[in-house]
PDB file of C-alpha atoms in Angstrom:
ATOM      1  CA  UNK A  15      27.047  -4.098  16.978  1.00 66.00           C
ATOM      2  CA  UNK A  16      26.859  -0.083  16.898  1.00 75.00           C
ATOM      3  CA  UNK A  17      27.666  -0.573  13.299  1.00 77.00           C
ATOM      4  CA  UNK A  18      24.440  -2.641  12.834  1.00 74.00           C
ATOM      5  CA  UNK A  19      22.635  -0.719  15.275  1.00 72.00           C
ATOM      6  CA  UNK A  20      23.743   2.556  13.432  1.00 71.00           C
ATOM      7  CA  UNK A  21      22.308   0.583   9.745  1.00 70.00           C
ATOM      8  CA  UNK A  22      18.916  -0.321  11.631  1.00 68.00           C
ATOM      9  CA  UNK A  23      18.424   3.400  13.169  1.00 67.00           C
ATOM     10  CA  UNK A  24      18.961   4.658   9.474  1.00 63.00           C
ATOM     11  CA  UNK A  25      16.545   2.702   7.493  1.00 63.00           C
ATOM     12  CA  UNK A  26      14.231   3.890   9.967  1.00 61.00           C
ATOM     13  CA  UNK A  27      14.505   7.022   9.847  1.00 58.00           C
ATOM     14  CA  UNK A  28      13.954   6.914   6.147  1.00 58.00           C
ATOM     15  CA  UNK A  29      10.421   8.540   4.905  1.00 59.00           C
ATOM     16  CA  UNK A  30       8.420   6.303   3.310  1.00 56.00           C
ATOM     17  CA  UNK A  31       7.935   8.910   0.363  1.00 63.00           C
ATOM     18  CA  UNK A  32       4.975   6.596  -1.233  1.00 65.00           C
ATOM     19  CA  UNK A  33       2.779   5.505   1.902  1.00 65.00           C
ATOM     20  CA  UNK A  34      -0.571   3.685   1.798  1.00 68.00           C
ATOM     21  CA  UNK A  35      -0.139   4.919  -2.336  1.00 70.00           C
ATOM     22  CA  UNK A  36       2.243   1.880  -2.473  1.00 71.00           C
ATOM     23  CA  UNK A  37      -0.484  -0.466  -2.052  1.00 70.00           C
ATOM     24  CA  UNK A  38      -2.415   0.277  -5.303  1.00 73.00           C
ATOM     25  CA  UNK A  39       1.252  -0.210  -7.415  1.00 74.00           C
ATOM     26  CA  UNK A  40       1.391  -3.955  -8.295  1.00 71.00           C
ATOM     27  CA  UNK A  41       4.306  -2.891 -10.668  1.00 72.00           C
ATOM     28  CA  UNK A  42       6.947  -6.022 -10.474  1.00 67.00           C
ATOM     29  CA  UNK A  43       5.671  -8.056  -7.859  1.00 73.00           C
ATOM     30  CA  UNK A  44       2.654 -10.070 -10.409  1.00 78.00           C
ATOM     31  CA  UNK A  45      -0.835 -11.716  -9.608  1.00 84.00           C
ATOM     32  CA  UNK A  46       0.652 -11.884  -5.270  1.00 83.00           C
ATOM     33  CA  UNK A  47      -0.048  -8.172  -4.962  1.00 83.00           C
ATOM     34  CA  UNK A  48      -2.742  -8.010  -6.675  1.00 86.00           C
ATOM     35  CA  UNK A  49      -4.264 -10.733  -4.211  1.00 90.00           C
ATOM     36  CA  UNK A  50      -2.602  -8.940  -1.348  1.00 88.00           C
ATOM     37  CA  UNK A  51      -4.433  -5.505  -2.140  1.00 88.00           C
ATOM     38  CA  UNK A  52      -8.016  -7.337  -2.637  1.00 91.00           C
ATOM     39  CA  UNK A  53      -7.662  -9.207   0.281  1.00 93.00           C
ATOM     40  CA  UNK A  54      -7.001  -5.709   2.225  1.00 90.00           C
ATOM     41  CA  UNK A  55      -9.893  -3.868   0.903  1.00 91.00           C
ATOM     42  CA  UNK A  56     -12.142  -6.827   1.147  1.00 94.00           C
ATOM     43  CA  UNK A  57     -11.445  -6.521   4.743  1.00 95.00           C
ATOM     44  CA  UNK A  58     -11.916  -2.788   4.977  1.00 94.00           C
ATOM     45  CA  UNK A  59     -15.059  -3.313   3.074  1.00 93.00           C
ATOM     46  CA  UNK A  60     -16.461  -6.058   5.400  1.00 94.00           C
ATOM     47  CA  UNK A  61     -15.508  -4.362   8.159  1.00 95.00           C
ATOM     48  CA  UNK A  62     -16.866  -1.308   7.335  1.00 93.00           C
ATOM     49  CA  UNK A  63     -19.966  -3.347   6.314  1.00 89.00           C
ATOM     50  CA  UNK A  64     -20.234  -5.162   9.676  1.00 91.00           C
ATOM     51  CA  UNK A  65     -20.445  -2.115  11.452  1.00 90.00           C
ATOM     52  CA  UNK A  66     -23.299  -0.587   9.509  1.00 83.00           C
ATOM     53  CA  UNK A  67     -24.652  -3.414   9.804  1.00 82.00           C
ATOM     54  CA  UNK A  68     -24.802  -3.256  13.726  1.00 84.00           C
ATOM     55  CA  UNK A  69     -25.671   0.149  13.485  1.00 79.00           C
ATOM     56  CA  UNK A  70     -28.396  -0.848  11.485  1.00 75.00           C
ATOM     57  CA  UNK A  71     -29.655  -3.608  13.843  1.00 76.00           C
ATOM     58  CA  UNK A  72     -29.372  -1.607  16.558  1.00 76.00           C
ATOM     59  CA  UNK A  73     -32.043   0.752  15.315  1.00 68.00           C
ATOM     60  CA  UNK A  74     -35.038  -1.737  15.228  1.00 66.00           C
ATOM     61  CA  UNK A  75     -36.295   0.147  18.241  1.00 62.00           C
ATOM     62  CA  UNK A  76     -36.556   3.346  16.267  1.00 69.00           C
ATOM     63  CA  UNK A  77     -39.240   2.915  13.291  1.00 66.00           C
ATOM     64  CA  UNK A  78     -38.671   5.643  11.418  1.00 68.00           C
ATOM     65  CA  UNK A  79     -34.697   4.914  11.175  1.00 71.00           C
ATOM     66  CA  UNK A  80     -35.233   1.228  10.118  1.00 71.00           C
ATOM     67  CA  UNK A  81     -37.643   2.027   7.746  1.00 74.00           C
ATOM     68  CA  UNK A  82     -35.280   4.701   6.203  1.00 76.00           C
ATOM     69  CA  UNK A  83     -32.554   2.291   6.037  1.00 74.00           C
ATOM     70  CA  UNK A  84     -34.749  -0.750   4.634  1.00 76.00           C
ATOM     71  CA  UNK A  85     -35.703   1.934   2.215  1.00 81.00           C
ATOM     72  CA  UNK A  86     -32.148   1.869   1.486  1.00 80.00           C
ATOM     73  CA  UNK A  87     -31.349  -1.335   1.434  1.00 80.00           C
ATOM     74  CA  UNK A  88     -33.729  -2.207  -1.135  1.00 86.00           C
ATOM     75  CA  UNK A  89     -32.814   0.501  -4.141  1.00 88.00           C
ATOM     76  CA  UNK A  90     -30.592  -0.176  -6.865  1.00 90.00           C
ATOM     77  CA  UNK A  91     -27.679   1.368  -4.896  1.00 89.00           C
ATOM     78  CA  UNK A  92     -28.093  -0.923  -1.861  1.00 88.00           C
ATOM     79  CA  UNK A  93     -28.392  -4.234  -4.075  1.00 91.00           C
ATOM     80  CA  UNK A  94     -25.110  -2.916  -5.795  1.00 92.00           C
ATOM     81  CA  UNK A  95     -23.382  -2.726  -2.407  1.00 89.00           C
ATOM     82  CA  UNK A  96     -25.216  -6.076  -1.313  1.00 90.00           C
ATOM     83  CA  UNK A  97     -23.590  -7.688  -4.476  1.00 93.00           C
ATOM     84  CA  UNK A  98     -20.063  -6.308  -3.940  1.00 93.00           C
ATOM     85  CA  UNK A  99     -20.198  -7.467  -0.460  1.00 92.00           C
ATOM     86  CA  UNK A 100     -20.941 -10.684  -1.592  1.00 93.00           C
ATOM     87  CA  UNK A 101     -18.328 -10.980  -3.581  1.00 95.00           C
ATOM     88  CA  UNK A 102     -16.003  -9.266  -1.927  1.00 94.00           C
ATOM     89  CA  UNK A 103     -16.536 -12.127   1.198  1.00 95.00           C
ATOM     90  CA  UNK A 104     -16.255 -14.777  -1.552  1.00 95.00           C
ATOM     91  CA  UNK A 105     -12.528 -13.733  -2.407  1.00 95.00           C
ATOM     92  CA  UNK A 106     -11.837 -13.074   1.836  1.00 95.00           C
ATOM     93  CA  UNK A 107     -12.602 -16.308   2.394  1.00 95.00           C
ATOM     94  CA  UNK A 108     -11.612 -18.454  -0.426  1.00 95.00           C
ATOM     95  CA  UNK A 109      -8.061 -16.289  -0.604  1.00 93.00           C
ATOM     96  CA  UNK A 110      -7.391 -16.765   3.077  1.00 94.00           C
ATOM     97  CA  UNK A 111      -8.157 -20.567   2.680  1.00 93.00           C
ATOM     98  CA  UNK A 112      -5.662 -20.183   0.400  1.00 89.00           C
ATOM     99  CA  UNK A 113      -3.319 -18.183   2.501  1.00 89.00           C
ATOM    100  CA  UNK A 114      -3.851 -20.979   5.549  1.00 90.00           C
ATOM    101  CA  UNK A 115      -2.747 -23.801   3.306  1.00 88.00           C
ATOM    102  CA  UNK A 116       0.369 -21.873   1.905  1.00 85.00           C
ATOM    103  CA  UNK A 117       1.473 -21.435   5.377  1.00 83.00           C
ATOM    104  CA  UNK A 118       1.016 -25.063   6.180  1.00 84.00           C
ATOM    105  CA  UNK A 119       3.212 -25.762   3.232  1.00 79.00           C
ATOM    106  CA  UNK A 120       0.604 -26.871   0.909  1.00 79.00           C
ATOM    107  CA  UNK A 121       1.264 -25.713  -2.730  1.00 74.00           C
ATOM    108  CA  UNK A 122       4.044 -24.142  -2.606  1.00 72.00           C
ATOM    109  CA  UNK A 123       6.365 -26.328  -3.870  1.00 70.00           C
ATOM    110  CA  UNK A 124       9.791 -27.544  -2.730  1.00 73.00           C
ATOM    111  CA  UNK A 125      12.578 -25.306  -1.564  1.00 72.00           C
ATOM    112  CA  UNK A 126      15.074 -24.801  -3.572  1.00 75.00           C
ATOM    113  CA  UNK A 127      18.960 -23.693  -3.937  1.00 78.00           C
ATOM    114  CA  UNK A 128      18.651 -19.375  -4.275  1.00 76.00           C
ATOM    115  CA  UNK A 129      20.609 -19.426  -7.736  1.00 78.00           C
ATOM    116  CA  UNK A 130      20.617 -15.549  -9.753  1.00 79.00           C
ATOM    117  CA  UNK A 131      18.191 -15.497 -11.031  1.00 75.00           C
ATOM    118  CA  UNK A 132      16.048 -16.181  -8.528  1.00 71.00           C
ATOM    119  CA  UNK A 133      12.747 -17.588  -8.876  1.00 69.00           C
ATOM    120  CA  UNK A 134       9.973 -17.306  -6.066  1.00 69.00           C
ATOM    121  CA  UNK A 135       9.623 -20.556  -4.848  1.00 67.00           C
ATOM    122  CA  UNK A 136       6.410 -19.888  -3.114  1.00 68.00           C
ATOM    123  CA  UNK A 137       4.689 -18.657  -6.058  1.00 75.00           C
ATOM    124  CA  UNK A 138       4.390 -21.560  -8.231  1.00 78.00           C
ATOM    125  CA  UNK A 139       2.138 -22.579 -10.894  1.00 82.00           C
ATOM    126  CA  UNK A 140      -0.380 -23.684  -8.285  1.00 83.00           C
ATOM    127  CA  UNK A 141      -0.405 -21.116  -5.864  1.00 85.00           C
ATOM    128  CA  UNK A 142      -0.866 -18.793  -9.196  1.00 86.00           C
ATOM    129  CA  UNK A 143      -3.917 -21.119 -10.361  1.00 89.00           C
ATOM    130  CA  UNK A 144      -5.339 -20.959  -7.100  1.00 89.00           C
ATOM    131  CA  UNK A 145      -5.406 -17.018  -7.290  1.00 90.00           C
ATOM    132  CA  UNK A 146      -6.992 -17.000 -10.341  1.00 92.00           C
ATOM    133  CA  UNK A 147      -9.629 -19.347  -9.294  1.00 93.00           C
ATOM    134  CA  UNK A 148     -10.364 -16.979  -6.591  1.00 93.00           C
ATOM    135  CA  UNK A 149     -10.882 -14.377  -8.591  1.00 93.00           C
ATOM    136  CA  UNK A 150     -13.252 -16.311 -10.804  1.00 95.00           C
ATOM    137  CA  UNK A 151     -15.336 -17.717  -8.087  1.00 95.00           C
ATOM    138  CA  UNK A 152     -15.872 -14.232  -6.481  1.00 95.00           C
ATOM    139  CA  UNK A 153     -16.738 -12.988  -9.807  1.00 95.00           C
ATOM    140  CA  UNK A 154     -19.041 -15.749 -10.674  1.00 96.00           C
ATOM    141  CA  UNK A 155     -20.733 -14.820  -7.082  1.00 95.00           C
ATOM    142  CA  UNK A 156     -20.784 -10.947  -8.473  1.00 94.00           C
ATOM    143  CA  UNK A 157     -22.646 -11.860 -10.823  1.00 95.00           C
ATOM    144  CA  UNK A 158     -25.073 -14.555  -9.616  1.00 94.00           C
ATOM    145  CA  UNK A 159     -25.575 -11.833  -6.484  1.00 93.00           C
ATOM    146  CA  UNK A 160     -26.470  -9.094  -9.423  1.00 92.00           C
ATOM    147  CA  UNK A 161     -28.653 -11.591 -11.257  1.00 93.00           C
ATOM    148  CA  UNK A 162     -30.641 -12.077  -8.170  1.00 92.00           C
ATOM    149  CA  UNK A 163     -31.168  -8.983  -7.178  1.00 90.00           C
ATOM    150  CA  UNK A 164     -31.911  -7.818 -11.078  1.00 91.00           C
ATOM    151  CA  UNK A 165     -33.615 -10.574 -11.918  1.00 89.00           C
ATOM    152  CA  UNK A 166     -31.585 -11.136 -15.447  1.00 79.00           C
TER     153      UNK A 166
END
């Protein structure tokens, strides 16, 4: 046990030399990180935007701010923001459908004897097509979002 214990108080004592900088390095781990990094900063993003968005509601009492921020809202720098939102809430919730399924052991395949080299079981060819759908459905709503509020 001390010998286990002594392994367990070393690995955390280790500095973790690369931080939140290791989430923007999908280098060797494929299309799964690069879902697992949107699906963080989508929910930064919507976070952040939910609270704005309260702050926002909150000042209906106050003219002068709400007009400001309607102001806001409605330049080419607010419909740009509106539009990433959009699609940004597209990818949340498609990928965490996604995400709910996988853990109920939908598409990812049977288990399978750990033989060198070893294959990820849980990221089949399905679970890799369903990524890339997400991505294409949250860029399709990118765009329609853009064309609405462009009008092209």
């Amino acid at each position: 046990w001390r010998y286990i214990l002594h392994k367990i108080s070393q690995s955390l004592n280790k500095e973790n030399k690369q931080g939140i900088r290791s989430w923007l390095n999908p280098t060797g781990y494929g299309i799964s990180r690069v879902s697992w990094l949107l699906m963080r900063i989508s929910g930064i993003y919507l976070l952040v935007f939910f609270i704005v968005h309260v702050i926002h509601a909150m000042s209906i009492l106050d003219r002068m701010t709400w007009g400001k921020l309607l102001f806001l809202t409605y330049s080419p720098a607010g419909f740009i923001v509106l539009s990433v939102m959009i699609a940004l809430a597209a990818f949340h919730a498609i990928n965490g459908i996604r995400l709910m399924l996988n853990q109920g052991g939908i598409g990812i395949g049977t288990p399978a004897r750990p033989d060198y080299p070893y294959q990820i079981q849980s990221m089949g060819r399905k679970n890799r097509l369903c990524i890339y759908v997400t991505m294409g459905v949250s860029a399709l709503a990118l765009y329609f979002a853009l064309g609405v509020f462009f009008n092209f």
